[in-house]
PDB file of C-alpha atoms in Angstrom:
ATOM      1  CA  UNK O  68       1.409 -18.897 -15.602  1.00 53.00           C
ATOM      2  CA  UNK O  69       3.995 -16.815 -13.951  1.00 61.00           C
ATOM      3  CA  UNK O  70       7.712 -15.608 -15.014  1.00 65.00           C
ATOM      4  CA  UNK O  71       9.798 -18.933 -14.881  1.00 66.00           C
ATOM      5  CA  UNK O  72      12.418 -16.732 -14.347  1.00 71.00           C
ATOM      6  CA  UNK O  73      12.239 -14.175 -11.174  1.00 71.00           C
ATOM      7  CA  UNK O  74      15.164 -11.911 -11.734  1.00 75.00           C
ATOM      8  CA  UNK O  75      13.664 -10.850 -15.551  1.00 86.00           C
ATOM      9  CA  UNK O  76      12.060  -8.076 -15.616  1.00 93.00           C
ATOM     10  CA  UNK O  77       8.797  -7.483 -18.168  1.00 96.00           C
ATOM     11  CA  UNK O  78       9.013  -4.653 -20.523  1.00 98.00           C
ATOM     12  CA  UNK O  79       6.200  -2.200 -19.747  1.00 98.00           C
ATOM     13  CA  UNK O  80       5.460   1.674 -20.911  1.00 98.00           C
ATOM     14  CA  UNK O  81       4.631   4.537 -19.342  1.00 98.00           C
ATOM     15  CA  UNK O  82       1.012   5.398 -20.131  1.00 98.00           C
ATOM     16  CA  UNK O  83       0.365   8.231 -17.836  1.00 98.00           C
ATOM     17  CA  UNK O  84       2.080  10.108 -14.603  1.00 98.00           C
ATOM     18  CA  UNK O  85       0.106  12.143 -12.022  1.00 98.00           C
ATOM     19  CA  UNK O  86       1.624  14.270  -9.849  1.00 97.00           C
ATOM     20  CA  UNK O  87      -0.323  13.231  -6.016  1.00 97.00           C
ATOM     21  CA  UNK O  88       1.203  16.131  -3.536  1.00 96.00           C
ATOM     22  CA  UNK O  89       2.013  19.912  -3.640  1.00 95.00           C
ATOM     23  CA  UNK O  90       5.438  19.528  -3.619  1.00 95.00           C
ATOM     24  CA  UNK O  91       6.053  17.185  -6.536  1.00 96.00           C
ATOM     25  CA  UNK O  92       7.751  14.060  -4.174  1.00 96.00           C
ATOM     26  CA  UNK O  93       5.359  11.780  -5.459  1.00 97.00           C
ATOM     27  CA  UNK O  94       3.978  11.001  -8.917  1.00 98.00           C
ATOM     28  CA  UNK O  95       2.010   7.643  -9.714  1.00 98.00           C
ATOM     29  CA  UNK O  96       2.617   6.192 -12.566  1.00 98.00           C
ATOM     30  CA  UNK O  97       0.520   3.962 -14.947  1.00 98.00           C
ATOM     31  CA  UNK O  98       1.682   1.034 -17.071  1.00 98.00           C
ATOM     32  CA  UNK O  99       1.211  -0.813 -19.134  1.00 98.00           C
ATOM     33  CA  UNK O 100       2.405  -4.159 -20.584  1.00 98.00           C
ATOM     34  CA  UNK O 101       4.448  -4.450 -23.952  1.00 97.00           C
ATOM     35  CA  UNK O 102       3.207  -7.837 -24.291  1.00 95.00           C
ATOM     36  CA  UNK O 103      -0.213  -8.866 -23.433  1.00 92.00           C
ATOM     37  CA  UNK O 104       0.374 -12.411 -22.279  1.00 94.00           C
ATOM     38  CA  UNK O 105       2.696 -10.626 -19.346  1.00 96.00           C
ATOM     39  CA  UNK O 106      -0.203  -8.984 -18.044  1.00 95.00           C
ATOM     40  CA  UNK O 107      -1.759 -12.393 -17.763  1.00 94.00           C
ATOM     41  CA  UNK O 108       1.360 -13.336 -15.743  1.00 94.00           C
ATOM     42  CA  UNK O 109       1.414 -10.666 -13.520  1.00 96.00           C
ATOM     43  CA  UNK O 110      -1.415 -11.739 -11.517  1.00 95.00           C
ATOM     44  CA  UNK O 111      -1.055 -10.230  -8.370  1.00 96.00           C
ATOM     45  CA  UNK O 112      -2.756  -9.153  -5.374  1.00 96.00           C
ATOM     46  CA  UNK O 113      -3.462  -6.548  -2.743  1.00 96.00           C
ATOM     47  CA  UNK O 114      -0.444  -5.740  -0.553  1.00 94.00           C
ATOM     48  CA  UNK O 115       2.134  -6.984  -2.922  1.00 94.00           C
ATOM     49  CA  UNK O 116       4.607  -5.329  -4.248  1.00 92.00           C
ATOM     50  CA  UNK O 117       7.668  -5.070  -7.679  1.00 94.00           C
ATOM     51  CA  UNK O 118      10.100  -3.903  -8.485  1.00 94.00           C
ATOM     52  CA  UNK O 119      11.010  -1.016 -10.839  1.00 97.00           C
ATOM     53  CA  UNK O 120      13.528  -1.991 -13.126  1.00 96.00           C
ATOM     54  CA  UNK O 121      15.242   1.118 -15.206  1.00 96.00           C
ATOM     55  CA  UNK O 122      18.192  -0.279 -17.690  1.00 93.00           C
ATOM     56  CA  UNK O 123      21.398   1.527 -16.844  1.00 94.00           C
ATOM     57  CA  UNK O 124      20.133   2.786 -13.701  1.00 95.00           C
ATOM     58  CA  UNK O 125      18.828  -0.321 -11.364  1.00 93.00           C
ATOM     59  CA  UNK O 126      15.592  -1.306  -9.547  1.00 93.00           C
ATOM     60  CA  UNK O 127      13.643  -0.432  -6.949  1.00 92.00           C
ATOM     61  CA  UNK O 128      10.916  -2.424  -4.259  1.00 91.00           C
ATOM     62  CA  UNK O 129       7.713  -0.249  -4.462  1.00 93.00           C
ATOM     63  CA  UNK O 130       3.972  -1.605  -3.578  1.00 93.00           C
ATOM     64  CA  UNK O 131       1.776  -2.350  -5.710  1.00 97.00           C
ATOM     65  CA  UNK O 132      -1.297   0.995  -6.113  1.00 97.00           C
ATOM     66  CA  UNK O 133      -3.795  -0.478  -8.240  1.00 98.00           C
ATOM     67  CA  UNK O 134      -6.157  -2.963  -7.641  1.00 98.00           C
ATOM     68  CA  UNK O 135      -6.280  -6.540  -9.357  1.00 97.00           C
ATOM     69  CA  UNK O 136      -9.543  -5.611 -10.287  1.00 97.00           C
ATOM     70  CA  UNK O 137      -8.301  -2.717 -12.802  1.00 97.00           C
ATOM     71  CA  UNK O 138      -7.642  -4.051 -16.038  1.00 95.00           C
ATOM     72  CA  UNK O 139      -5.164  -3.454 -18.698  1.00 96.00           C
ATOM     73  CA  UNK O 140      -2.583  -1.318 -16.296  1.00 98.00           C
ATOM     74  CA  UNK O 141      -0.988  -1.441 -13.370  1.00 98.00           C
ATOM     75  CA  UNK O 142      -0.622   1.390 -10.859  1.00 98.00           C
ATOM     76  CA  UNK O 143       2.527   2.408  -8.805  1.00 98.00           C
ATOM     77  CA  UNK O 144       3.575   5.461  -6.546  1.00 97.00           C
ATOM     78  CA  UNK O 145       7.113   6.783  -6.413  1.00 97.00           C
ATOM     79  CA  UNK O 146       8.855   9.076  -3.605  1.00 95.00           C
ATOM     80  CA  UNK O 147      11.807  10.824  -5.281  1.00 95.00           C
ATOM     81  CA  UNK O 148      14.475  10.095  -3.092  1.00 91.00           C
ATOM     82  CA  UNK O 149      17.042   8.452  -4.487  1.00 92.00           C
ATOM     83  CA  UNK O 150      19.151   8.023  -8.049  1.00 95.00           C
ATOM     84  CA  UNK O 151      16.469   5.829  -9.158  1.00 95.00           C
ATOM     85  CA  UNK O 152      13.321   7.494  -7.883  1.00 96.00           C
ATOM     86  CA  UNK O 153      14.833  10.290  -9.253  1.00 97.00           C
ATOM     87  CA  UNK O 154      15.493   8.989 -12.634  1.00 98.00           C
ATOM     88  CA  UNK O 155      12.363   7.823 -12.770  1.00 98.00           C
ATOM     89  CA  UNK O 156      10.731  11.215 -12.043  1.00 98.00           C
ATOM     90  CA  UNK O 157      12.320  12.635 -15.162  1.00 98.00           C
ATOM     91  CA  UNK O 158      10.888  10.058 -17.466  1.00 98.00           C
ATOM     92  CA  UNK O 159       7.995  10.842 -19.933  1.00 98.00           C
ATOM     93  CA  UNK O 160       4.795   8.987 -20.844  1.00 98.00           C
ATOM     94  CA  UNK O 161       5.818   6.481 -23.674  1.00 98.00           C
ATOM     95  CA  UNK O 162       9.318   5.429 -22.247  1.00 98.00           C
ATOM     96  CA  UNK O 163       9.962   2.163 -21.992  1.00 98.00           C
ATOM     97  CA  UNK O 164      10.970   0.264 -18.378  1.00 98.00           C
ATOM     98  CA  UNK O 165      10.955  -3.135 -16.565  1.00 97.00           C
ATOM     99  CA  UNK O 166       8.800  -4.420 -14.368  1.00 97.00           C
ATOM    100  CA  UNK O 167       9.731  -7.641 -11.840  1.00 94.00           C
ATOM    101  CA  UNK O 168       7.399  -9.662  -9.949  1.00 93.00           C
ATOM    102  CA  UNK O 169       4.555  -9.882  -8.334  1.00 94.00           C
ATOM    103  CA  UNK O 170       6.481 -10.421  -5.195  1.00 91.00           C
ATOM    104  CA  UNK O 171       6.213 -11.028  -1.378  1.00 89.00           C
ATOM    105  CA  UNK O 172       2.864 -12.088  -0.014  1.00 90.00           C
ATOM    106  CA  UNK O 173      -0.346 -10.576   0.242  1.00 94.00           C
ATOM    107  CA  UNK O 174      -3.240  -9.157   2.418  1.00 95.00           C
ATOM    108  CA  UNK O 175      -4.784 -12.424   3.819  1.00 96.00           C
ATOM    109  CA  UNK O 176      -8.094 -12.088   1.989  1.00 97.00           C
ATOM    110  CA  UNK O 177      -9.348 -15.729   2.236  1.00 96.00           C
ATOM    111  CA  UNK O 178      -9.564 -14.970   5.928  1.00 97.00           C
ATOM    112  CA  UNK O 179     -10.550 -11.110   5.821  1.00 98.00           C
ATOM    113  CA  UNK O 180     -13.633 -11.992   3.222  1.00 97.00           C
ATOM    114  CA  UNK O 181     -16.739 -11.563   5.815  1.00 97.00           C
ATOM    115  CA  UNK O 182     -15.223  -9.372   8.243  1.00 98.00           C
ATOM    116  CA  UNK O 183     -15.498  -5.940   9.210  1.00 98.00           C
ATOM    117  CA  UNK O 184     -12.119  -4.544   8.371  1.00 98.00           C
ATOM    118  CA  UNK O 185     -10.619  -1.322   9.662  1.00 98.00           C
ATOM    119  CA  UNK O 186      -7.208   0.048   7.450  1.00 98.00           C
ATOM    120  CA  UNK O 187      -5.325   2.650   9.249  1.00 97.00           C
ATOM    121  CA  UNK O 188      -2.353   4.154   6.901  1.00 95.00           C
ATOM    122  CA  UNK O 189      -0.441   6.933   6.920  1.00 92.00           C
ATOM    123  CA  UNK O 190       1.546   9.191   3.924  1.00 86.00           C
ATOM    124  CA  UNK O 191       3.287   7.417   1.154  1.00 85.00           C
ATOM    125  CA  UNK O 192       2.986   3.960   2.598  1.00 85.00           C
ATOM    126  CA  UNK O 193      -0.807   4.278   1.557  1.00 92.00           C
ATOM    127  CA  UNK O 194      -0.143   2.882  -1.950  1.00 91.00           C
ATOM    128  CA  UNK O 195      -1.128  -0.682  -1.213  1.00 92.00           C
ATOM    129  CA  UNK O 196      -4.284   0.211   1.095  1.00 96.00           C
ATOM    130  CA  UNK O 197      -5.377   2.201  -2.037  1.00 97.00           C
ATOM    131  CA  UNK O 198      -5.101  -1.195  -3.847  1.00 97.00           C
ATOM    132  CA  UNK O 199      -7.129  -3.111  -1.030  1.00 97.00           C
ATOM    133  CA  UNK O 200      -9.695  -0.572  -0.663  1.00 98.00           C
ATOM    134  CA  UNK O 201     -10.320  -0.458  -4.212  1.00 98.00           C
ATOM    135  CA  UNK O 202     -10.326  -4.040  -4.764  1.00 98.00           C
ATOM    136  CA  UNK O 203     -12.722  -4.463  -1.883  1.00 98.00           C
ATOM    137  CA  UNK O 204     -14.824  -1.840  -3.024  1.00 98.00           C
ATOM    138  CA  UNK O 205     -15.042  -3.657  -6.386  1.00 97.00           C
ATOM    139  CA  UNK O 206     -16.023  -7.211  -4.202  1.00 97.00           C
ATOM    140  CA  UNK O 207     -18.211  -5.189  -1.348  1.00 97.00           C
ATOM    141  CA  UNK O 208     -20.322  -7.933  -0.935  1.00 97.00           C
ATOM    142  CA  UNK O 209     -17.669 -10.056   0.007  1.00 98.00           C
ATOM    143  CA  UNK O 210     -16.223  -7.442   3.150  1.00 98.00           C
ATOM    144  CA  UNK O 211     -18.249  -6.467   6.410  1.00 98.00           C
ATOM    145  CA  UNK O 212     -18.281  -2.948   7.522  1.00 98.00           C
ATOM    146  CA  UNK O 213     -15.042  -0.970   6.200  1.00 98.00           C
ATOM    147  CA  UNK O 214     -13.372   2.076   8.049  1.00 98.00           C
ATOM    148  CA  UNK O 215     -10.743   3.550   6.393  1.00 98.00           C
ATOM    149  CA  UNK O 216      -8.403   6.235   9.108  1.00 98.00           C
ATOM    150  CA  UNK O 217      -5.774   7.623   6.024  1.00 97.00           C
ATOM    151  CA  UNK O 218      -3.441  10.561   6.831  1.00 96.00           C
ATOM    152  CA  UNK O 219      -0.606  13.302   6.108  1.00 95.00           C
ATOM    153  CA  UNK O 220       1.237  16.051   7.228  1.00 95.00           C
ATOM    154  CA  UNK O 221      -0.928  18.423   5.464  1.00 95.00           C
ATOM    155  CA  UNK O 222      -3.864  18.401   2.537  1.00 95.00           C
ATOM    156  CA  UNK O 223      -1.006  18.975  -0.026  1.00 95.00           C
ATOM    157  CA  UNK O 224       0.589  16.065   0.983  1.00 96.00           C
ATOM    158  CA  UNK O 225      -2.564  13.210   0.790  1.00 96.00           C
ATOM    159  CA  UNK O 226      -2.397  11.338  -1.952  1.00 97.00           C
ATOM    160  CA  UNK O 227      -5.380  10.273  -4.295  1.00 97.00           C
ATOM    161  CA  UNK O 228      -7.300  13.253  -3.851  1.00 93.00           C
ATOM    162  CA  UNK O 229     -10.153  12.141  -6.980  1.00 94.00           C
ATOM    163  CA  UNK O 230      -9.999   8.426  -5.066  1.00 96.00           C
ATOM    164  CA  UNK O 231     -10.852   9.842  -1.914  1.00 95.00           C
ATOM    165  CA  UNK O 232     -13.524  11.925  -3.243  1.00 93.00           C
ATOM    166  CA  UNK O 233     -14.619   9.478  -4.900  1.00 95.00           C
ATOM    167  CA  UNK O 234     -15.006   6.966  -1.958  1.00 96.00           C
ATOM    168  CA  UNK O 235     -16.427   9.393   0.349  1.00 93.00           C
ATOM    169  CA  UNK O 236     -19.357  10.020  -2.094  1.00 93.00           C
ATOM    170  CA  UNK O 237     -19.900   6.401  -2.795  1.00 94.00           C
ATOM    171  CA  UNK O 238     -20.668   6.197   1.313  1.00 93.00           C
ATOM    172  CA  UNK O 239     -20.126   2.295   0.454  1.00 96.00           C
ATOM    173  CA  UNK O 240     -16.753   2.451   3.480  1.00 96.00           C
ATOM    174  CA  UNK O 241     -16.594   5.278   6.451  1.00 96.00           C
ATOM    175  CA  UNK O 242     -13.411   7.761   5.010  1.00 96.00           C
ATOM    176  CA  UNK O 243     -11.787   9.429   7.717  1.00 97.00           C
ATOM    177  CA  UNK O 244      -9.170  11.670   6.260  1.00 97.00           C
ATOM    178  CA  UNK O 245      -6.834  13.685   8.820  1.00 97.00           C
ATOM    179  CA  UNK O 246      -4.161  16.288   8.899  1.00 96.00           C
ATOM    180  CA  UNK O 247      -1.793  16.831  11.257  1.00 95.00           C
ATOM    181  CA  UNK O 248      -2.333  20.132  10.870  1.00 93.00           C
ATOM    182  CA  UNK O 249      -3.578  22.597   8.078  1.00 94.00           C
ATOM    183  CA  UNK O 250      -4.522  26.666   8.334  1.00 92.00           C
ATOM    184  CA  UNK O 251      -6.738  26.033   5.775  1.00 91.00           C
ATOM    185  CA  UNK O 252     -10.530  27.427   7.320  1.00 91.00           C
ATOM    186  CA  UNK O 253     -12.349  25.175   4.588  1.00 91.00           C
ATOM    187  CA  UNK O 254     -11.033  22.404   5.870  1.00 94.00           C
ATOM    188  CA  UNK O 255     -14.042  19.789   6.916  1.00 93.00           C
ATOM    189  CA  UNK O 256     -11.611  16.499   7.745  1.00 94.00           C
ATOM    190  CA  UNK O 257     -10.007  15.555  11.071  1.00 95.00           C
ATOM    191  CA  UNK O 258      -7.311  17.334  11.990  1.00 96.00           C
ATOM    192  CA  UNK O 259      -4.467  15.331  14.729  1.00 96.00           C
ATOM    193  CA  UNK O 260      -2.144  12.517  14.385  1.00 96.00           C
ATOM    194  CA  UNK O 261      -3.376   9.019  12.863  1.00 97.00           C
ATOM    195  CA  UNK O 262      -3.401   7.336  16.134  1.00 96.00           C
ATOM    196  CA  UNK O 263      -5.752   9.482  18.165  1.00 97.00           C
ATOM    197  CA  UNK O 264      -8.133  10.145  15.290  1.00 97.00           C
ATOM    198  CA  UNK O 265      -7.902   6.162  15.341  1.00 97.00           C
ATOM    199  CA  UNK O 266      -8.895   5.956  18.946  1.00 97.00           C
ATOM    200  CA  UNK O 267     -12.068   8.353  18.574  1.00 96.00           C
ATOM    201  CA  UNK O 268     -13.077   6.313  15.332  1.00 97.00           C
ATOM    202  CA  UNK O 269     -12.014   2.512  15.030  1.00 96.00           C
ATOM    203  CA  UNK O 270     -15.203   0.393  15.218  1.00 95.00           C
ATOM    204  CA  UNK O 271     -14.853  -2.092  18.295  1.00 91.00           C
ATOM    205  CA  UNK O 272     -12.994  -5.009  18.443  1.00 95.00           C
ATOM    206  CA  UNK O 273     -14.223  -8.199  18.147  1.00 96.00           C
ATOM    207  CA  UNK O 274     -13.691 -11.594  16.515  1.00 96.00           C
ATOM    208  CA  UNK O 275     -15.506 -10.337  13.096  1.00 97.00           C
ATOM    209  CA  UNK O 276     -13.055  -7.173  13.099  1.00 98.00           C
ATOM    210  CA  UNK O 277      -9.264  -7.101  11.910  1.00 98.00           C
ATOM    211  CA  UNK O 278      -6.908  -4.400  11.451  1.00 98.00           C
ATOM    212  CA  UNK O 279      -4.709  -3.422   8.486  1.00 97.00           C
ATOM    213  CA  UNK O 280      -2.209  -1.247   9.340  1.00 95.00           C
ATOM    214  CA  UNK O 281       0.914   0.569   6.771  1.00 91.00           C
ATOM    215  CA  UNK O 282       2.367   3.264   7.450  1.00 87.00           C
ATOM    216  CA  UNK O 283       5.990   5.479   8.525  1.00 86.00           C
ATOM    217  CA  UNK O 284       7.266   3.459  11.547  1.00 84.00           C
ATOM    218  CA  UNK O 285       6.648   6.080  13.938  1.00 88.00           C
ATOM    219  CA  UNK O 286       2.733   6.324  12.775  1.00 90.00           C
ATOM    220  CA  UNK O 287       2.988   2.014  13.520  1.00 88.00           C
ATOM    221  CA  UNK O 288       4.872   2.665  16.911  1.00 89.00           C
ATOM    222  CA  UNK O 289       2.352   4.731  18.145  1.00 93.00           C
ATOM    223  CA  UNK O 290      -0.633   3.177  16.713  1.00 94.00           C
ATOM    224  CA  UNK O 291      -0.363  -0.134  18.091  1.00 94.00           C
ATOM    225  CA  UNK O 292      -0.730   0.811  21.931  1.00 96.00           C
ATOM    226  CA  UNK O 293      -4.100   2.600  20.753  1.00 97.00           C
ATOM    227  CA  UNK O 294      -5.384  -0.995  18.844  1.00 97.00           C
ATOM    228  CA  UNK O 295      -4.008  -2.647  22.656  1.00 96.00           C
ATOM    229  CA  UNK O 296      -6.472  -0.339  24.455  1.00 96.00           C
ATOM    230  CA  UNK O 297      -9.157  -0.997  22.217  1.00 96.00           C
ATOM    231  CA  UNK O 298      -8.994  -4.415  22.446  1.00 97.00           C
ATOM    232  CA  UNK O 299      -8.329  -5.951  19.311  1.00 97.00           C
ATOM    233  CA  UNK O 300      -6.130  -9.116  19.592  1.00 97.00           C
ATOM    234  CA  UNK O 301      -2.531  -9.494  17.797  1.00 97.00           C
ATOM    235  CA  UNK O 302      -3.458 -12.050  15.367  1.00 96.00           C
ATOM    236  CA  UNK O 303      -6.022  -9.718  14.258  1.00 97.00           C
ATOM    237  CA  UNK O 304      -3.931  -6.691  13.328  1.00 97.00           C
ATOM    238  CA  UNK O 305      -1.976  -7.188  10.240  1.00 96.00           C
ATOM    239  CA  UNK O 306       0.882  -4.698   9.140  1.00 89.00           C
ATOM    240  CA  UNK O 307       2.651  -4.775   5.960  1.00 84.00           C
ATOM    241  CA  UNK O 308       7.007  -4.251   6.342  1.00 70.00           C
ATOM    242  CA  UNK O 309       7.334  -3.292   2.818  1.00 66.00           C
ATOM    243  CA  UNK O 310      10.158  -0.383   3.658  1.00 66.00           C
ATOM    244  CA  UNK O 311      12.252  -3.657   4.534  1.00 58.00           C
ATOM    245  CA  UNK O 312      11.932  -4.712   0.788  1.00 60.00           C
ATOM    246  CA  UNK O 313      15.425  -4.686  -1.065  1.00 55.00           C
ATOM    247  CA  UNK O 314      15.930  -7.781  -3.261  1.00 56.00           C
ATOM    248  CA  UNK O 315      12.412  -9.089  -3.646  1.00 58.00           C
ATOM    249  CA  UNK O 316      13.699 -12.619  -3.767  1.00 59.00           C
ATOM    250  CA  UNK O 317      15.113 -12.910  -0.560  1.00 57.00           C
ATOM    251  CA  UNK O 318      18.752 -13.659  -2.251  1.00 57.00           C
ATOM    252  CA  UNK O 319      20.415 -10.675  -0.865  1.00 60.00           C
ATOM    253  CA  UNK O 320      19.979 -11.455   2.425  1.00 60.00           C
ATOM    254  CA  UNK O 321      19.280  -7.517   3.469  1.00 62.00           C
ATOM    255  CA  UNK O 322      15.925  -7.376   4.196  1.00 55.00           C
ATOM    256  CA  UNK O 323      15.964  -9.681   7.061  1.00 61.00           C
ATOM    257  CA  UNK O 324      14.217  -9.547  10.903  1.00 64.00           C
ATOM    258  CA  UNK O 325      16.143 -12.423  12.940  1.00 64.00           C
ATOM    259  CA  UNK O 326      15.622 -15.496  10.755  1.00 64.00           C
ATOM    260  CA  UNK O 327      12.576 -14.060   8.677  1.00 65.00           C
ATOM    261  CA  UNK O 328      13.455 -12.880   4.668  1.00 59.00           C
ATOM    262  CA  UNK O 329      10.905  -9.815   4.253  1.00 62.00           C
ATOM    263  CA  UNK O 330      10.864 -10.109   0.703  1.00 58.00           C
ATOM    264  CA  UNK O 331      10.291 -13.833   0.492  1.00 64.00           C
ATOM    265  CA  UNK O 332       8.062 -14.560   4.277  1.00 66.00           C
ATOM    266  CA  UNK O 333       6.207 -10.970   3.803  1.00 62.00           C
ATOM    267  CA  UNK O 334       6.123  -7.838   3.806  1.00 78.00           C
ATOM    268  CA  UNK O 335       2.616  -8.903   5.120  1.00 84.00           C
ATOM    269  CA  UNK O 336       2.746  -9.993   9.172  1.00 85.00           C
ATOM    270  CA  UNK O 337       0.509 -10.065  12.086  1.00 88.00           C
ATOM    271  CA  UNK O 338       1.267  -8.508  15.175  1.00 90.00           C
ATOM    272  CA  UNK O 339       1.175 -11.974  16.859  1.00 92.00           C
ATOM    273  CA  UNK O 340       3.807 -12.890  14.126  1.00 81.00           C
ATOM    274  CA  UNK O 341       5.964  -9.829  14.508  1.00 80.00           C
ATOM    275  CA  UNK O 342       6.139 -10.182  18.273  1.00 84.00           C
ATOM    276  CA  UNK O 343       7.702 -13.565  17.964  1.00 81.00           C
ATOM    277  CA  UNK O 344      10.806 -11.518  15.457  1.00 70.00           C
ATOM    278  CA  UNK O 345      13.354  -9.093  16.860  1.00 67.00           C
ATOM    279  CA  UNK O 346      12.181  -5.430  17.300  1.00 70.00           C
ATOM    280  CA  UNK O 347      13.903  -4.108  14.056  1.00 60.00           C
ATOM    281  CA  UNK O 348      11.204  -3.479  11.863  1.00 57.00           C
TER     282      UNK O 348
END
């Protein structure tokens, strides 16, 4: 049963805030539902995304961290960078907010089940990817081999650092963390842009292997022509648009590409899909 109605927002409370980089931008924050039978309506999953709903203050579109398979919470990552982000930094564990959705579509999992799946992402956008990778971590029977390319500007900056760990020591997916540069002469990850460290490491392309790819548009710019030259086709590289997401609803008309609503046709495209819109994502 979902939310008959999609502009009320379900009260939820703080339960717990971690601070993820060095310099304090982004905190995660876990919460939790007021009202158990919302939970149970808030069935989501990986790649979608809510919205943030603060009384007084207003809402923002922010994907979805935590994986359907976590139980009891649900996980988001904020960027201070606005009144509300910033509001919402200066809040304490037990406050009280709103929570809107799910909303948008998802990671096309009926079709990725099977396959070998590479996920390239890059900085803040990597708060859905952390959702899929856990989720398919939690189902790795169901997934081929996993590669996972995931970076920042610097170490301070990656976020999930006990996840990563975490991941790494499972050896269940192949982690490939990278910097794009660090002085740091401990350092044992890649250091270089996501898109080359992509080209030494994505697994070959073939009909069994798709792409997921989130990230700052630049990092997407410059990673496609690397997926070109390694030959995997445009139907099987699917990016996520969720830095298009304003209403959630598709009412406010804002988030649109041509004739596609982001919030109510996505965020989640192919590349074959995407090349058929206007360049303005």
């Amino acid at each position: 049963m979902r939310n008959p109605n999609p502009y009320e927002p379900y009260p939820v409370r703080i339960d717990d805030i971690t601070v993820e980089t060095e310099d304090k931008s982004l905190k995660t924050f876990k919460f939790v539902f007021l009202n158990p039978e919302h939970e149970e309506m808030f069935a989501y999953k990986s790649g979608q995304f809510a919205e943030l709903s603060i009384p007084g203050q207003g809402e923002i579109p922010i994907g979805i961290a935590s994986s359907p398979t976590e139980k009891g919470f649900v996980k988001f990552t904020v960027f201070k960078t606005g009144k509300v982000t910033s509001y919402l930094h200066s809040m304490q564990v037990g406050d009280i907010m709103g929570l809107r959705g799910p909303l948008g579509n998802w990671y096309p999992w009926e079709i990725l089940e099977g396959k070998n799946i590479l996920i390239i992402g890059g900085g803040f956008a990597f708060t859905t990817l952390r959702s899929s990778i856990k989720m398919m971590l939690d189902n790795r029977e169901k997934f081929g081999k996993i590669d996972v390319v995931y970076g920042a500007r610097s170490p301070g900056m990656l976020l999930y650092m006990d996840d990563l760990r975490e991941w790494e020591a499972q050896g269940k997916i192949n982690m490939h963390i990278t910097v794009d540069r660090t002085d740091d002469p401990n350092w044992k990850y890649h250091q270089g842009f996501v898109p080359a460290i992509t080209e030494k490491v994505a697994p070959p392309a073939d009909d069994d292997t798709y792409a997921i790819v989130c990230g700052p548009p630049v990092m997407i710019k410059f990673t496609q022509p690397v997926l070109d030259k390694l030959g995997y086709k445009h139907d099987h590289i699917i990016m996520s648009l969720e830095n298009r997401m304003k209403c959630g609803i598709g009412m406010c008309g804002r988030c649109n590409i041509g004739k596609e609503l982001v919030c109510k046709d996505g965020p989640v495209f192919t590349l074959d899909q995407l090349n058929q819109m206007p360049k303005e994502y």
